[in-house]
Amino acid sequence: MASEEHKLRVAVLGCTGSIGTQTLDVCRQHADRLDVVALSAHSRTAELVQTARDYGVACVAVTDERHASDPVLQELPAGTELLRGHEALAEIVQRADVDCVLNAVVGAAGLEASYATLKAGKRLALANKESLVVGGELLMPMATHDQMLPVDSEHSAIFQCLVGERANRVHAIWLTCSGGPFFGRSAAELESVTVADALRHPNWAMGPKITVDSATLMNKGLERIEAMHLFGVGIDQIPVLIQRESTIHSMVEFVDGSVIAQLGASDMRIPIQYALSYPERWDTPCDRVDFRALGSLTMTAPDPVAFRCLALAERAGREGGTVPCVLNAANEIAVGAFLAGSCSFTDIARVVEATLDAHDRSEVESLEQLKQIDAWARSCAQDQLSRLVLHA
Ligand code: NDP
Ligand code: MG
């Protein structure tokens, strides 16, 4: 067993979510190497308190002010520091007892924590893809070699395919995609799908926002932008490949025609663990794949006409600057409205497109500027939603 001082001291931001709880499971399985020292939650304070007790953490943060005084917080273990509000995330990552931050916050709300982590020189295990979609142009120049480890399964796969390779020898990155619950449906058929249908993902159990993004294929569009930043390639070098079984997690094709793929179980604990263990590999946290029992792997191209969000994200990735920030913010608003039952599934793309059309692109300059554009895009998307409701 490793001694206390050789353990990686981890802060888990968004510890109550799908990635957060799977991260905690990895930390439990590798308690001899990983020490959970700090946690954040937004609203689920009862779960936060239980986790703080289970892992004996030094510090917790409640980012949603409406839950910052929940009575259950009085049951935190004696000596556990309690921070409140959005700014608490940046405070946590700067703590002297934190070596590595696993950012599993959902949405653009995760950007500042990623920024603060890189600034503080800590390892960033990044699940929050929105950080790179919105602020990739700010974050990438801040990251030193191997400081930022992707948790998103496709990006972890690509990262692994590139170990020991030269970035300028990459011909293409084949970004795989399950196709989601509505694979094969036409644009007309998508008009009437329900929230329950959209939340039924065939291969992965995830939080509601990314599950809807996986149904619209916006998730894949966001992931192309994420890959552009992480691996320094243009969007045309990142074709999307529908791989229905989610067994190939992505592939890199080199100039000589060789293709290296990363495969494994559809279990997020593998890429989460790799982001924490890198450059080492530790014992698997989950079941292995028996390739003899797999049967076949099916692959095809996506349909950008039915899945308009894929085309909108491509437009944003191509235009760059502040456009991906607007894409992301409008999408967060539209997905929230769809989940609340106040717009249809296909309205998501309509709202995003109208908001993109209303935006004048500028270069990314600062966090403050991105926050202002994010706020503008949210308000514009709300207006677009109100118009849709009026015309319905
Ligand atoms: P969940 O919705 O399951 O969890 C989100 C977490 O973020 C919760 O802990 C939640 O707190 C917290 N949170 C919500 N809103 C805020 C906010 N405004 N500020 C701070 N914290 C907030 O999401 P997932 O775990 O599914 O996804 C997390 C991130 O990981 C996303 O960026 C997603 O795209 C990415 N990702 C997820 C994958 C998956 O398999 N789930 C796969 C690849 C990437 P609380 O619950 O207490 O309200
Ligand atoms: Mg992914």
Coordinates of C-alpha atoms in Angstrom, one line a residue, residues 1-334:
M1 CA 0.0 0.0 0.0
A2 CA 1.3 3.5 -0.9
S3 CA 2.0 5.8 2.1
E4 CA -0.3 8.8 2.7
E5 CA 2.2 11.2 1.2
H6 CA 2.2 9.3 -2.2
K7 CA -1.6 9.4 -2.6
L8 CA -3.0 11.7 -5.2
R9 CA -5.3 14.2 -3.3
V10 CA -8.4 14.7 -5.4
A11 CA -11.1 17.3 -5.3
V12 CA -14.3 16.1 -7.0
L13 CA -16.4 19.0 -8.3
G14 CA -20.0 17.9 -9.1
C15 CA -19.6 14.9 -6.8
T16 CA -23.4 14.1 -6.7
G17 CA -23.8 13.6 -10.5
S18 CA -23.2 10.6 -12.8
I19 CA -19.5 11.3 -13.3
G20 CA -19.0 12.5 -9.7
T21 CA -20.4 9.3 -8.2
Q22 CA -18.5 7.1 -10.6
T23 CA -15.3 9.0 -9.7
L24 CA -16.0 8.4 -6.0
D25 CA -16.3 4.7 -6.8
V26 CA -12.9 4.7 -8.5
C27 CA -11.5 6.5 -5.5
R28 CA -13.0 3.9 -3.2
Q29 CA -11.6 1.0 -5.3
H30 CA -8.1 2.6 -5.3
A31 CA -8.1 4.1 -1.8
D32 CA -4.5 3.1 -1.5
R33 CA -3.6 5.6 -4.2
L34 CA -6.3 8.2 -4.2
D35 CA -7.5 10.4 -1.3
V36 CA -10.7 12.4 -1.8
V37 CA -10.0 15.7 0.1
A38 CA -12.7 18.1 -1.2
L39 CA -16.2 17.9 -2.8
S40 CA -18.7 20.2 -4.4
A41 CA -22.4 19.7 -5.0
H42 CA -25.0 22.2 -6.4
S43 CA -28.3 21.1 -4.8
R44 CA -28.1 17.6 -3.5
T45 CA -26.9 18.5 0.0
A46 CA -28.0 15.2 1.7
E47 CA -25.9 13.2 -0.8
L48 CA -23.0 15.6 -0.3
V49 CA -23.1 15.2 3.5
Q50 CA -23.2 11.4 3.2
T51 CA -20.2 11.4 0.9
A52 CA -18.3 13.8 3.1
R53 CA -18.8 11.3 6.0
D54 CA -17.9 8.3 3.8
Y55 CA -14.7 9.8 2.6
G56 CA -13.8 12.0 5.6
V57 CA -13.1 15.1 3.4
A58 CA -11.5 18.3 4.7
C59 CA -13.8 20.7 2.7
V60 CA -17.1 20.8 0.9
A61 CA -18.8 23.4 -1.2
V62 CA -22.5 24.0 -2.0
T63 CA -22.6 26.1 -5.1
D64 CA -26.4 26.8 -5.3
E65 CA -27.1 29.6 -2.8
R66 CA -30.6 28.3 -2.4
H67 CA -29.2 25.2 -0.8
A68 CA -26.3 26.7 1.1
S69 CA -28.2 26.7 4.4
D70 CA -30.0 23.3 4.1
P71 CA -30.4 22.0 7.6
V72 CA -28.7 18.7 6.6
L73 CA -25.4 20.6 6.3
Q74 CA -25.3 20.7 10.1
E75 CA -24.6 17.0 10.0
L76 CA -21.3 17.5 8.3
P77 CA -18.5 15.8 10.2
A78 CA -16.9 18.1 12.8
G79 CA -14.0 20.0 11.3
T80 CA -15.2 19.8 7.7
E81 CA -15.0 23.2 6.2
L82 CA -18.2 24.4 4.4
L83 CA -17.9 26.9 1.5
R84 CA -20.9 28.4 -0.3
G85 CA -21.7 29.9 -3.7
H86 CA -20.2 29.6 -7.2
E87 CA -16.9 31.2 -6.2
A88 CA -16.3 28.3 -3.8
L89 CA -15.2 26.1 -6.8
A90 CA -12.1 28.3 -7.5
E91 CA -11.4 28.4 -3.8
I92 CA -11.4 24.6 -3.5
V93 CA -9.0 24.1 -6.4
Q94 CA -6.5 26.5 -4.9
R95 CA -6.4 24.6 -1.5
A96 CA -2.9 23.4 -0.6
D97 CA -4.2 19.9 0.1
V98 CA -5.5 19.4 -3.5
D99 CA -3.2 17.9 -6.2
C100 CA -5.8 17.1 -8.8
V101 CA -9.3 18.4 -9.7
L102 CA -11.9 16.2 -11.3
N103 CA -14.3 18.6 -12.8
A104 CA -17.7 16.9 -13.2
V105 CA -19.8 20.0 -13.0
V106 CA -22.4 20.2 -15.9
G107 CA -22.5 23.1 -18.3
A108 CA -20.6 26.4 -18.7
A109 CA -20.7 26.7 -14.9
G110 CA -17.6 24.5 -14.9
L111 CA -15.4 26.9 -16.9
E112 CA -14.1 29.0 -14.0
A113 CA -13.0 26.0 -12.0
S114 CA -11.1 24.6 -15.0
Y115 CA -9.4 28.0 -15.5
A116 CA -8.5 28.2 -11.8
T117 CA -7.2 24.7 -11.7
L118 CA -4.8 25.3 -14.6
K119 CA -3.8 28.6 -13.2
A120 CA -3.0 26.9 -9.8
G121 CA -0.8 24.4 -11.7
K122 CA -2.9 21.4 -10.6
R123 CA -3.8 18.4 -12.7
L124 CA -7.2 18.8 -14.3
A125 CA -9.1 15.6 -15.0
L126 CA -11.8 17.1 -17.2
A127 CA -15.3 15.7 -17.7
N128 CA -16.8 19.1 -18.1
K129 CA -16.5 19.4 -21.9
E130 CA -18.3 22.7 -21.9
S131 CA -15.1 24.2 -20.3
L132 CA -13.3 23.6 -23.6
V133 CA -16.2 24.3 -25.9
V134 CA -16.7 27.7 -24.3
G135 CA -13.2 28.6 -23.2
G136 CA -10.8 26.3 -25.2
E137 CA -9.0 29.3 -26.7
L138 CA -8.3 30.6 -23.2
L139 CA -7.6 27.3 -21.5
M140 CA -5.3 25.4 -23.9
P141 CA -2.5 28.0 -23.8
M142 CA -2.5 27.8 -20.0
A143 CA -2.2 24.0 -19.8
T144 CA 1.3 22.6 -19.5
H145 CA 2.2 19.2 -21.1
D146 CA -0.2 16.5 -19.7
Q147 CA -1.7 18.8 -17.1
M148 CA -5.2 18.4 -18.6
L149 CA -6.4 14.8 -18.9
P150 CA -9.7 14.3 -20.7
V151 CA -12.4 12.2 -19.0
D152 CA -14.8 12.2 -21.9
S153 CA -14.5 8.6 -23.1
E154 CA -13.8 9.5 -26.8
H155 CA -11.2 12.1 -25.8
S156 CA -9.6 9.7 -23.4
A157 CA -9.5 7.2 -26.2
I158 CA -7.9 9.6 -28.6
F159 CA -5.4 10.7 -26.0
Q160 CA -4.4 7.1 -25.5
C161 CA -4.1 6.5 -29.2
L162 CA -1.7 9.5 -29.4
V163 CA 0.7 8.5 -26.6
G164 CA 4.1 8.4 -28.2
E165 CA 2.9 9.7 -31.5
R166 CA 3.5 13.1 -33.2
A167 CA 0.5 15.3 -33.5
N168 CA 1.5 16.5 -37.0
R169 CA 1.4 12.9 -38.3
V170 CA -2.4 12.6 -37.6
H171 CA -4.5 12.4 -40.7
A172 CA -8.0 12.1 -39.0
I173 CA -9.6 11.5 -35.7
W174 CA -12.6 9.2 -36.0
L175 CA -14.9 10.4 -33.3
T176 CA -17.3 7.6 -32.4
C177 CA -20.9 8.1 -31.5
S178 CA -23.6 5.6 -30.4
G179 CA -26.2 7.4 -32.5
G180 CA -28.4 7.8 -29.4
P181 CA -31.9 6.6 -28.9
F182 CA -33.3 8.2 -32.2
F183 CA -30.7 6.7 -34.6
G184 CA -32.3 6.1 -38.0
R185 CA -35.2 8.5 -37.5
S186 CA -36.1 11.3 -40.0
A187 CA -36.4 14.9 -39.1
A188 CA -40.2 14.6 -39.3
E189 CA -40.2 11.6 -36.9
L190 CA -38.2 13.6 -34.4
E191 CA -40.9 16.3 -34.1
S192 CA -43.0 14.2 -31.7
V193 CA -40.5 12.5 -29.5
T194 CA -41.0 12.9 -25.7
V195 CA -38.7 13.6 -22.8
A196 CA -38.9 10.0 -21.6
D197 CA -37.9 8.8 -25.1
A198 CA -34.9 11.1 -25.1
L199 CA -33.8 10.1 -21.7
R200 CA -33.6 6.4 -22.7
H201 CA -30.0 6.2 -24.0
P202 CA -29.1 2.8 -25.4
N203 CA -25.6 2.4 -24.0
W204 CA -24.8 4.9 -21.2
A205 CA -26.5 6.1 -18.0
M206 CA -25.6 9.8 -17.7
G207 CA -27.0 13.1 -16.2
P208 CA -30.1 14.5 -18.0
K209 CA -28.4 17.3 -19.9
I210 CA -25.8 15.2 -21.6
T211 CA -28.4 12.5 -22.2
V212 CA -30.6 14.9 -24.2
D213 CA -27.4 16.2 -25.9
S214 CA -26.7 12.6 -26.9
A215 CA -30.2 12.3 -28.4
T216 CA -29.9 15.5 -30.5
L217 CA -26.3 14.6 -31.3
M218 CA -25.3 18.1 -29.9
N219 CA -23.1 16.1 -27.6
K220 CA -21.1 14.9 -30.6
G221 CA -20.9 18.4 -32.0
L222 CA -19.6 19.7 -28.6
E223 CA -17.1 16.8 -28.6
R224 CA -15.8 17.8 -32.0
I225 CA -15.0 21.3 -30.7
E226 CA -13.5 19.7 -27.5
A227 CA -11.3 17.5 -29.7
M228 CA -10.2 20.5 -31.9
H229 CA -8.9 22.2 -28.8
L230 CA -7.4 19.2 -27.0
F231 CA -5.6 17.8 -30.1
G232 CA -5.0 20.9 -32.2
V233 CA -6.7 19.7 -35.3
G234 CA -9.3 21.3 -37.6
I235 CA -13.0 20.3 -37.5
D236 CA -12.7 18.7 -41.0
Q237 CA -10.1 16.3 -39.6
I238 CA -12.7 15.0 -37.0
P239 CA -15.3 12.9 -38.8
V240 CA -18.1 11.5 -36.7
L241 CA -18.6 7.8 -37.0
I242 CA -21.7 6.1 -35.7
Q243 CA -20.6 3.0 -33.8
R244 CA -23.8 1.6 -32.4
E245 CA -22.3 -0.6 -29.7
S246 CA -20.1 2.1 -28.1
T247 CA -17.2 -0.4 -27.9
I248 CA -14.8 1.5 -30.1
H249 CA -14.3 4.7 -28.1
S250 CA -12.6 6.5 -31.0
M251 CA -9.8 6.0 -33.5
V252 CA -6.8 8.0 -34.8
E253 CA -5.8 7.6 -38.4
F254 CA -2.2 8.5 -39.2
V255 CA -0.7 9.8 -42.4
D256 CA 0.6 6.4 -43.3
G257 CA -2.9 4.9 -43.3
S258 CA -2.5 3.1 -39.9
V259 CA -5.4 3.4 -37.6
I260 CA -5.2 3.0 -33.9
A261 CA -8.4 2.5 -31.9
Q262 CA -9.1 2.3 -28.2
L263 CA -11.8 -0.2 -27.2
G264 CA -13.2 -1.4 -23.9
A265 CA -16.4 -1.6 -21.8
S266 CA -18.9 1.2 -22.0
D267 CA -18.1 2.2 -18.5
M268 CA -17.0 5.8 -17.6
R269 CA -15.0 4.5 -14.7
I270 CA -12.3 3.4 -17.2
P271 CA -11.5 6.9 -18.6
I272 CA -12.1 8.5 -15.1
Q273 CA -9.5 6.2 -13.7
Y274 CA -7.0 6.8 -16.5
A275 CA -7.2 10.5 -16.0
L276 CA -6.3 9.9 -12.4
S277 CA -3.7 7.1 -12.9
Y278 CA -1.9 8.6 -16.0
P279 CA 0.8 7.8 -16.9
E280 CA 0.3 4.5 -15.0
R281 CA -2.4 2.0 -15.6
W282 CA -4.2 0.4 -12.6
D283 CA -6.5 -2.6 -12.3
T284 CA -9.8 -2.2 -14.0
P285 CA -12.7 -0.8 -12.0
C286 CA -15.3 -2.7 -14.0
D287 CA -16.0 -5.9 -16.0
R288 CA -13.8 -6.6 -19.1
V289 CA -15.1 -7.1 -22.6
D290 CA -15.1 -10.6 -24.0
F291 CA -14.5 -9.9 -27.7
R292 CA -15.6 -13.5 -28.6
A293 CA -19.0 -12.7 -27.3
L294 CA -19.4 -9.4 -29.1
G295 CA -20.6 -10.6 -32.4
S296 CA -20.3 -7.6 -34.7
L297 CA -19.5 -3.9 -34.6
T298 CA -21.7 -1.7 -36.7
M299 CA -20.5 1.5 -38.2
T300 CA -22.1 4.2 -40.4
A301 CA -22.2 7.9 -41.0
P302 CA -24.5 10.3 -39.0
D303 CA -27.4 12.1 -40.6
P304 CA -26.8 15.9 -40.1
V305 CA -30.1 16.7 -41.7
A306 CA -32.3 14.9 -39.2
F307 CA -29.8 15.8 -36.4
R308 CA -29.5 19.5 -37.1
C309 CA -27.5 20.2 -33.8
L310 CA -24.6 18.3 -35.3
A311 CA -24.5 20.8 -38.3
L312 CA -25.0 23.8 -35.9
A313 CA -22.0 22.7 -33.8
E314 CA -19.9 22.3 -36.9
R315 CA -20.8 25.8 -37.9
A316 CA -19.8 27.1 -34.4
G317 CA -16.6 25.1 -34.5
R318 CA -15.7 26.4 -37.9
E319 CA -16.4 30.1 -37.0
G320 CA -14.6 29.8 -33.6
G321 CA -14.1 32.8 -31.3
T322 CA -17.2 33.5 -29.2
V323 CA -19.5 31.4 -31.4
P324 CA -19.1 28.1 -29.5
C325 CA -19.9 30.0 -26.3
V326 CA -23.2 31.1 -27.8
L327 CA -23.9 27.6 -29.1
N328 CA -23.4 26.1 -25.7
A329 CA -25.4 28.7 -23.7
A330 CA -28.3 28.5 -26.1
N331 CA -28.2 24.8 -26.0
E332 CA -28.2 24.7 -22.2
I333 CA -31.3 26.9 -22.2
A334 CA -33.1 24.9 -24.9

